[in-house]
Coordinates of C-alpha atoms and ligand atoms in Angstrom, one line a residue:
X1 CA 102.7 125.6 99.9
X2 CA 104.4 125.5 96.3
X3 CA 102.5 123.0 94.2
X4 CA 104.5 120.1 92.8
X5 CA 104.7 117.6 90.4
X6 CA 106.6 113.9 91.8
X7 CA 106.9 110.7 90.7
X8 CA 106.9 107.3 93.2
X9 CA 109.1 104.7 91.8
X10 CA 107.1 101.7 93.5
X11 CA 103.6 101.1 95.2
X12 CA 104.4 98.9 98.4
X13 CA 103.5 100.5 101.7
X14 CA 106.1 103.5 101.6
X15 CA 105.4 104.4 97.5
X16 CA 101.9 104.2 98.3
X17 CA 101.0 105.9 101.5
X18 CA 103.6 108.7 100.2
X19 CA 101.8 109.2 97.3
X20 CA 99.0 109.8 99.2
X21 CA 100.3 112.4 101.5
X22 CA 101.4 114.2 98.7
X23 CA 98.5 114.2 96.8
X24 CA 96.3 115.2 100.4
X25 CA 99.0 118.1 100.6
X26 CA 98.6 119.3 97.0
X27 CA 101.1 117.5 94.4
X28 CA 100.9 116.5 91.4
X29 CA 101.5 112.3 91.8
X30 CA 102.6 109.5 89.5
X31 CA 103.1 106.1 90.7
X32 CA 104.7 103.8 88.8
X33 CA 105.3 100.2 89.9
X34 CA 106.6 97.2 88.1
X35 CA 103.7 94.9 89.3
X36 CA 100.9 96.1 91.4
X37 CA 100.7 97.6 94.6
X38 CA 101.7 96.0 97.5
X39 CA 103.0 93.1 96.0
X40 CA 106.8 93.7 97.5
X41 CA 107.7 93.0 100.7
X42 CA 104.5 94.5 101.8
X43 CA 102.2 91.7 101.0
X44 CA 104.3 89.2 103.4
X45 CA 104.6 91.8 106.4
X46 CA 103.1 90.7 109.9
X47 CA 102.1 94.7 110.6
X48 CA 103.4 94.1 113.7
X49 CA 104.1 97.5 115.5
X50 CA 106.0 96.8 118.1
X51 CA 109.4 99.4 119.0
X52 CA 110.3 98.0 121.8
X53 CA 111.0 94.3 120.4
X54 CA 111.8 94.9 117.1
X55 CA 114.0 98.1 118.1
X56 CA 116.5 95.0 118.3
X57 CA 118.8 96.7 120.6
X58 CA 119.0 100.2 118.4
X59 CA 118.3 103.0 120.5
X60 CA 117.8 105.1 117.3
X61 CA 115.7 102.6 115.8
X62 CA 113.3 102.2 118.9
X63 CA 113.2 106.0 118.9
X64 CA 112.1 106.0 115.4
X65 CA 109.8 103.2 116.0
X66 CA 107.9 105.0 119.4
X67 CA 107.3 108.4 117.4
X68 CA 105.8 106.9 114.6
X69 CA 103.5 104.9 116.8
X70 CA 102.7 107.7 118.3
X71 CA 101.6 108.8 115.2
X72 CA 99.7 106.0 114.4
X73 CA 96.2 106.5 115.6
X74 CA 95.3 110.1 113.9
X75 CA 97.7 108.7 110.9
X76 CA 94.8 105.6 110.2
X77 CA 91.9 108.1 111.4
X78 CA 92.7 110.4 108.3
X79 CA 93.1 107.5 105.7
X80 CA 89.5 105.6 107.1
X81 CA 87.9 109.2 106.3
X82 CA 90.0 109.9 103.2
X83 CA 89.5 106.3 102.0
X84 CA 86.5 104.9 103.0
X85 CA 87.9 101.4 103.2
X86 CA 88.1 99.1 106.2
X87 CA 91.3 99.0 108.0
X88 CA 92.4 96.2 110.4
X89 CA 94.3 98.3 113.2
X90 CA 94.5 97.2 116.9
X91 CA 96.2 98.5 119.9
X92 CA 95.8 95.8 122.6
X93 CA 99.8 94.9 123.3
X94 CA 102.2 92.3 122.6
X95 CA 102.7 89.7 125.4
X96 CA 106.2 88.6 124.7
X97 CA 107.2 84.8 126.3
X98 CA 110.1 84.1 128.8
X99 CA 111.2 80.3 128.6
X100 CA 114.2 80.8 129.6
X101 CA 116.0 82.8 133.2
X102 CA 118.2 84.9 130.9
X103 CA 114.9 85.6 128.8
X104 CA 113.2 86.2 132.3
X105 CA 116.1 89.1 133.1
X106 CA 116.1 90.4 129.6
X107 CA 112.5 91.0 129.7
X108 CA 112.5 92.5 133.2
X109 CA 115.1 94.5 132.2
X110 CA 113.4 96.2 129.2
X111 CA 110.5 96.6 132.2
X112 CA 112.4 98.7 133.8
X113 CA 113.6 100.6 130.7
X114 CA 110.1 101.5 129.8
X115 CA 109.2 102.8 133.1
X116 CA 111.8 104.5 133.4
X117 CA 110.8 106.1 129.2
X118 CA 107.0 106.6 130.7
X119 CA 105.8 103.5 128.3
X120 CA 103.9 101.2 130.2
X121 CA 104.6 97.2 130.2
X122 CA 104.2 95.0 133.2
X123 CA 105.3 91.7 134.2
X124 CA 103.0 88.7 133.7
X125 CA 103.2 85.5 136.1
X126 CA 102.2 82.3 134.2
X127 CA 99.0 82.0 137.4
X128 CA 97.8 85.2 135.9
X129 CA 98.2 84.0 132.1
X130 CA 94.7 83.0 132.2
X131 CA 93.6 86.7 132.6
X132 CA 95.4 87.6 129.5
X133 CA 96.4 84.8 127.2
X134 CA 94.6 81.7 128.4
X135 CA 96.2 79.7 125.5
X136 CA 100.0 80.5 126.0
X137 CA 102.3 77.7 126.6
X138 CA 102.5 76.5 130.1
X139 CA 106.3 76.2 130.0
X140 CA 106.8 79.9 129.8
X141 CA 108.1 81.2 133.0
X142 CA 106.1 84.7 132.4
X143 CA 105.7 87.4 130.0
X144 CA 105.9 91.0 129.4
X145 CA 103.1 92.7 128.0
X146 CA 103.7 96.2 126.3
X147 CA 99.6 97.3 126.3
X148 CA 101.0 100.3 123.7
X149 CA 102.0 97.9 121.4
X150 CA 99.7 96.6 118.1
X151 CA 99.5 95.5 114.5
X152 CA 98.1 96.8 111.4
X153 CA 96.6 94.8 108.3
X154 CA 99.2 95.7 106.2
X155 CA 97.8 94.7 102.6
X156 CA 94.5 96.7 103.1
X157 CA 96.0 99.5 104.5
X158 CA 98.4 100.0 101.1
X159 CA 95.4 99.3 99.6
X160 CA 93.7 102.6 101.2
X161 CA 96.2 104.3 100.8
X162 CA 96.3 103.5 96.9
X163 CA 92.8 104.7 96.5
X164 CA 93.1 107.6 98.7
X165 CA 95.8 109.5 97.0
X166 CA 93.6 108.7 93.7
X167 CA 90.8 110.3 95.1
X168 CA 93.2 112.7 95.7
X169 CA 94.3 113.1 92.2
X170 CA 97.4 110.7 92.0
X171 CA 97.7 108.4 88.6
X172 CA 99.4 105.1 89.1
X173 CA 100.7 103.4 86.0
X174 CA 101.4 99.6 87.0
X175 CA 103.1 97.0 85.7
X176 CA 106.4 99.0 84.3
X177 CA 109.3 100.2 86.1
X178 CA 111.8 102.5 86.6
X179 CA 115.1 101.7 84.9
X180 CA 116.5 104.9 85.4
X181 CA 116.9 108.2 87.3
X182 CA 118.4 110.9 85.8
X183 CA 118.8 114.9 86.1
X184 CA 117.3 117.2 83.3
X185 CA 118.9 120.7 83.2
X186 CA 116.4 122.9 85.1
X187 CA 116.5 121.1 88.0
X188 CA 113.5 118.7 87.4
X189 CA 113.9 114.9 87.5
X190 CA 113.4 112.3 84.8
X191 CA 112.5 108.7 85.1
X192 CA 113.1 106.0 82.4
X193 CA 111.0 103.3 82.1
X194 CA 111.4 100.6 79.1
X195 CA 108.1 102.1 77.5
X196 CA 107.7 105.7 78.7
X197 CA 110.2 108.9 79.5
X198 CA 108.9 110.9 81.9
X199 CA 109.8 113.8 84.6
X200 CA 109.0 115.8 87.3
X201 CA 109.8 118.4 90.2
X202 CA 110.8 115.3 92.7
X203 CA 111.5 111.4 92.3
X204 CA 110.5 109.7 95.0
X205 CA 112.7 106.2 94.9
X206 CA 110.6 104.0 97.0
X207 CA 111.3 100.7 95.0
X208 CA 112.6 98.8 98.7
X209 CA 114.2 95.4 97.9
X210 CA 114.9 96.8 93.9
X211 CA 115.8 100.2 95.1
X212 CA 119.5 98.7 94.2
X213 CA 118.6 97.7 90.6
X214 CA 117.6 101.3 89.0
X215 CA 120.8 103.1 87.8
X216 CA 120.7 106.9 88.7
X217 CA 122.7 108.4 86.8
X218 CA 125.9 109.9 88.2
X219 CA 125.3 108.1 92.0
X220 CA 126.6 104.6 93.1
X221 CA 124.6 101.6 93.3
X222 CA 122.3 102.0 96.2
X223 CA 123.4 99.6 98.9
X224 CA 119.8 97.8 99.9
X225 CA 119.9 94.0 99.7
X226 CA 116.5 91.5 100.3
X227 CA 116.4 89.7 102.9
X228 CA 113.6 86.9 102.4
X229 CA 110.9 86.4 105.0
X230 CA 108.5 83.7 105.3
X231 CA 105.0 83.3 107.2
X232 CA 102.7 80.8 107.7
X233 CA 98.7 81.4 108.5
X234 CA 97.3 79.2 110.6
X235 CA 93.5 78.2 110.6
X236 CA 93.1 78.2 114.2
X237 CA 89.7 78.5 116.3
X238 CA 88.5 81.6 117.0
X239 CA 90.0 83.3 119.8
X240 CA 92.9 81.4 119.8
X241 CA 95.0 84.6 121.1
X242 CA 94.1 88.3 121.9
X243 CA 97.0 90.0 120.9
X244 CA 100.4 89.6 119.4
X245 CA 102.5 86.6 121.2
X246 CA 106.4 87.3 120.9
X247 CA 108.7 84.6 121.6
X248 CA 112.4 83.5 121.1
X249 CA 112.0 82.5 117.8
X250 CA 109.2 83.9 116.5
X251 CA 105.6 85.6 117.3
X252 CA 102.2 85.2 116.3
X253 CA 99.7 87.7 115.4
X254 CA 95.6 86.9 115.6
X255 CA 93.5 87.9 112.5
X256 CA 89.6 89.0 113.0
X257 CA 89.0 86.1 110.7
X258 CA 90.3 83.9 113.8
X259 CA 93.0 82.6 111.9
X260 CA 96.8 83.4 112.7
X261 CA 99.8 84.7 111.3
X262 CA 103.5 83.1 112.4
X263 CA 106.5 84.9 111.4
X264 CA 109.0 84.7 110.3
X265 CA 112.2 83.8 108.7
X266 CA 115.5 86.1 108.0
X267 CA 117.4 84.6 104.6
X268 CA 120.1 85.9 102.4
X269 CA 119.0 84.3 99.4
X270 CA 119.3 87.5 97.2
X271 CA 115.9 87.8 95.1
X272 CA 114.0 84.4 95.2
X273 CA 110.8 85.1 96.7
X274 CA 109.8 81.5 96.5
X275 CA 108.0 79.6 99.6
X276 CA 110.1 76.5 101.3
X277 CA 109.0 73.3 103.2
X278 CA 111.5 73.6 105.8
X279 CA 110.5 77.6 106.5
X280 CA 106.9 75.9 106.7
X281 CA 107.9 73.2 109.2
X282 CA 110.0 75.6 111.6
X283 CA 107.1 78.2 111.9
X284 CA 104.8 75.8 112.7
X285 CA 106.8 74.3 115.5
X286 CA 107.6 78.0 116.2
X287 CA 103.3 78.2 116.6
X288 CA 103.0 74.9 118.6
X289 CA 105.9 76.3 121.3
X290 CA 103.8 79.6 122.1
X291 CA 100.6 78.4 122.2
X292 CA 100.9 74.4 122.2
X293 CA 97.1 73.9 120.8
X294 CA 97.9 75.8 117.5
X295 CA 100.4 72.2 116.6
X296 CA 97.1 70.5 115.5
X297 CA 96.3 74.2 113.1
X298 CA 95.8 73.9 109.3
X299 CA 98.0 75.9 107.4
X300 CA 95.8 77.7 105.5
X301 CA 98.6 80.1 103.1
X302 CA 102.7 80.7 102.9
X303 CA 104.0 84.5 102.4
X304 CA 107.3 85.5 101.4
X305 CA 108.1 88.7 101.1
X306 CA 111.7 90.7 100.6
X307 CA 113.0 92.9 103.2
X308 CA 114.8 95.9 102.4
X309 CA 118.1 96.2 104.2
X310 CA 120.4 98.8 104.1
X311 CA 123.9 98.5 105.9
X312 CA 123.8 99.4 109.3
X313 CA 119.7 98.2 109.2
X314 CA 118.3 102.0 109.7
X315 CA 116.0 103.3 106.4
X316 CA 117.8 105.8 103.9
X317 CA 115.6 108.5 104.2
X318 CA 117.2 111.7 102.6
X319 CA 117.9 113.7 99.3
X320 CA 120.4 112.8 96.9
X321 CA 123.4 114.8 96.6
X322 CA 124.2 114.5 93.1
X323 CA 120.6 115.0 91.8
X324 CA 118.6 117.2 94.8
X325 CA 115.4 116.8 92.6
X326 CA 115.5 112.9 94.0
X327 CA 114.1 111.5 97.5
X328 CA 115.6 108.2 98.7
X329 CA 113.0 106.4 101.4
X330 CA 113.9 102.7 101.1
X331 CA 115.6 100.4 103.1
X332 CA 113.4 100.0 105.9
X333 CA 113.8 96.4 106.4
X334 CA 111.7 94.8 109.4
X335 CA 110.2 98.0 110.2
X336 CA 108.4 99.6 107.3
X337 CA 104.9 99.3 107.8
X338 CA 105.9 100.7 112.0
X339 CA 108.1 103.6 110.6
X340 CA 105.2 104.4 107.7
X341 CA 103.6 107.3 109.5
X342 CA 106.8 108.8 110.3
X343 CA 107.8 108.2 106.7
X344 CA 105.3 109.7 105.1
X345 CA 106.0 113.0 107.4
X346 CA 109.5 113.1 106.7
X347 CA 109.1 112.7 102.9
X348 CA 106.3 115.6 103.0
X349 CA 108.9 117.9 104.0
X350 CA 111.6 117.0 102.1
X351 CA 109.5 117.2 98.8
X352 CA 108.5 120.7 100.1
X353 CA 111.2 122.1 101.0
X354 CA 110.2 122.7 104.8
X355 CA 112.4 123.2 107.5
X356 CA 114.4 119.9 108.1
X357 CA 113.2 118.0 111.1
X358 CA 115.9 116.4 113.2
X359 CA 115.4 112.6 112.4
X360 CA 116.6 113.3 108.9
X361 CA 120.2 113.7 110.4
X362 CA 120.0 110.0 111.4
X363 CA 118.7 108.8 108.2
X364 CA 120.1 110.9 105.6
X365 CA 122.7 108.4 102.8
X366 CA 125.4 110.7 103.3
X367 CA 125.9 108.5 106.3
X368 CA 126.8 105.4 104.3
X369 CA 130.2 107.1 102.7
X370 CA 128.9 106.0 99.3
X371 CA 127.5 108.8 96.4
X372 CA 124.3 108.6 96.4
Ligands
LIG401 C1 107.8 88.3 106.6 C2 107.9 89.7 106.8 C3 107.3 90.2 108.0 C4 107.4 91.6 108.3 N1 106.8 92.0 109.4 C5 106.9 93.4 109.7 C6 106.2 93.8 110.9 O1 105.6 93.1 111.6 N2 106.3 95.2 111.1 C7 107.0 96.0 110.3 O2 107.0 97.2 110.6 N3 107.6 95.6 109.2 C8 107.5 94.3 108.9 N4 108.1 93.8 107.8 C9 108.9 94.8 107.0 C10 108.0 95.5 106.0 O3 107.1 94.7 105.4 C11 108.9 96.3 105.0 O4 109.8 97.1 105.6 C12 108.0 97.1 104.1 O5 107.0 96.3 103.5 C13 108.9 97.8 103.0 O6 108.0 98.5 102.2 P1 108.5 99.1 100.8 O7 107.3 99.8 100.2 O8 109.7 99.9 101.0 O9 108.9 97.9 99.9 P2 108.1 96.9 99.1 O10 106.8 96.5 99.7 O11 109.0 95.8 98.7 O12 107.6 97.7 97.8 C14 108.5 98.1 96.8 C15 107.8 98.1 95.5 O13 108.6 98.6 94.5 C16 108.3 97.8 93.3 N5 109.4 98.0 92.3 C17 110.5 97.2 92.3 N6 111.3 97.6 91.3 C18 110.7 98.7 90.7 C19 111.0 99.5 89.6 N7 112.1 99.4 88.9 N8 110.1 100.6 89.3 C20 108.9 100.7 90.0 N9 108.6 99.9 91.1 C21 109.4 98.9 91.4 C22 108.0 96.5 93.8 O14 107.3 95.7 92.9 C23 107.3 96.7 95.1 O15 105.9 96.8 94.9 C24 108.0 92.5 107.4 C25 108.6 92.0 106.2 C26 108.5 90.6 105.9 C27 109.0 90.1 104.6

């Protein structure tokens, strides 16, 4: 493989566990982030990994979603040994709530999908709720458990990831960003920032919500806009819940600690990360409706956190046709930290040069009829 030199504009879960594939496979890596890493959208994210609920309809998207869990498992093997830091990862299903009979058909209905895809899930009768989620609210009429399912502690995996690519070499140069991305004559890439010019063989533009405010030079504006989401953790008992509870309008994931996240909002409200009393009050009646003894829980922290969206809710994953040197992977709005091992495989090849794997027709920009 060719050696090469590439730049990450931005260190949340995507800049950062590129940059380490790179550096594992050989290049030369600079990460440069306006803050530090995985203080974007990452640092709110409920790791939830989960295709077959937050597929949200998109047949591409849960696609996506079930070959990057697939790669999950060797994908957090390799970082534990390349790191050395703990990882909170578990595989032990969602159990998504039916309180409603259009809920109950919907659910049976994605029941039969997966067994008809080979993905296991089975129908849960409220009697039997005891034998999986003791806690869950009595009023739910059953629930579908996906065992495949699982979440991911998203903050200390970008964290492994960080020191993994620099023990693999990479330099990370915080707290300044890109400005600009422009094309140098022999084919190499430079990046602006306000304090330092630099370039390299590939730019990898991984900046999610701010994707949109660096100018590249010649391209239009990339179209990624935040959308805000808010969590609330809980201080529950230990044990409140096993796994991941999924309801109509929200879900609930358990931490080791015992305590547990509730997720989440959606918001247009363009790039105001702050925390709100009414986002607060709605998750924890969101808590209290899937498992009713969570309504008497301490809220123990708030998390917002801006979601990259592009336009049709599927990540830009693809080089740039103006400058070829540059790698878009952005936009991958509720689904980053599930699509991150799929990511990270799709970037590797692009920076290489290998032979183009088929997913990349489905997230290349050129589908967005803008220049990019
Ligand atoms: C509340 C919430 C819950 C979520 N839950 C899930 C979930 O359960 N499962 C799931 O798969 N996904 C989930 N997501 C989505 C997931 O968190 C995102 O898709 C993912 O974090 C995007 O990662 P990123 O690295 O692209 O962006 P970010 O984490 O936003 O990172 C971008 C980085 O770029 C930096 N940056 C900005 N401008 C510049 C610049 N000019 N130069 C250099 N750096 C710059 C930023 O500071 C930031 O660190 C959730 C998101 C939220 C908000």
């Amino acid at each position: 493989m060719q050696s090469r030199s590439v730049i990450v504009v931005g260190a949340g879960i995507v800049g950062c566990t590129v940059a380490y594939e790179l550096a594992r496979s050989g290049a030369s890596v600079h990460v440069i982030e306006t803050r530090a890493p995985g203080q974007g959208a990452t640092r709110a994210s409920a790791g939830i990994l989960a295709p077959f609920i937050e597929g949200h309809g998109s047949t591409l998207l849960r696609g996506l979603g079930k070959r990057s869990l697939d790669l999950y498992d060797p994908f957090i093997a390799q970082l534990r040994r390349d790191s050395n830091h703990p990882l909170i990862y578990r595989r032990n299903g969602t159990f998504e709530l039916a309180f409603s009979t259009a809920d109950v058909t919907r659910l049976g209905e994605l029941a039969s999908l997966l067994a008809d895809r080979g993905v296991g899930g089975s129908w849960i009768e409220p009697p039997q709720f005891p034998n999986y989620e003791p806690a869950a609210s009595p009023a739910a009429l059953g629930a579908l458990l996906i065992p495949s399912h699982g979440f991911v502690g998203v903050t200390s995996l970008t964290l492994a990831a960080a020191a993994a690519a620099e023990n693999f070499g990479a330099r990370f140069t915080m707290e300044t960003g890109a400005i600009r991305i422009v094309p140098i004559d022999d084919g190499r890439v430079g990046v602006h920032t306000p304090q330092l010019k630099l370039d390299a063989d590939r730019v990898v533009l991984a900046a999610g919500s701010w994707s949109s405010q660096i100018t590249v030079e010649g391209v239009d504006a990339i179209p990624v806009t935040p959308i805000r989401g808010q969590l609330i953790q809980l201080q529950a008992d230990a044990g409140a819940i096993e796994r991941v509870v999924w309801g109509p309008d929200g879900y609930l994931v358990p931490w080791p600690d015992g305590s547990v996240l509730v997720g989440s909002t959606v918001e247009d409200v363009g790039f105001d990360e702050s925390h709100t009393a009414d986002a607060v009050q709605r998750l924890h009646e969101v808590a209290a409706g899937l498992v009713p003894r969570l309504a008497a829980a301490e809220i123990s922290s708030v998390r917002t956190g801006l979601r990259p969206k592009g336009p049709d809710d599927v990540p830009i994953l693809g080089r740039s046709r103006v400058i070829p040197g540059l790698v878009y992977a952005t936009a991958h709005y509720r689904n980053g930290v599930l699509l991150t091992p799929l990511t990270v495989q799709l970037v590797r090849a692009l920076v290489f040069d290998c032979a183009a794997d088929p997913a990349l027709a489905d997230l290349d920009p050129s589908r967005l009829g803008v220049r990019l």
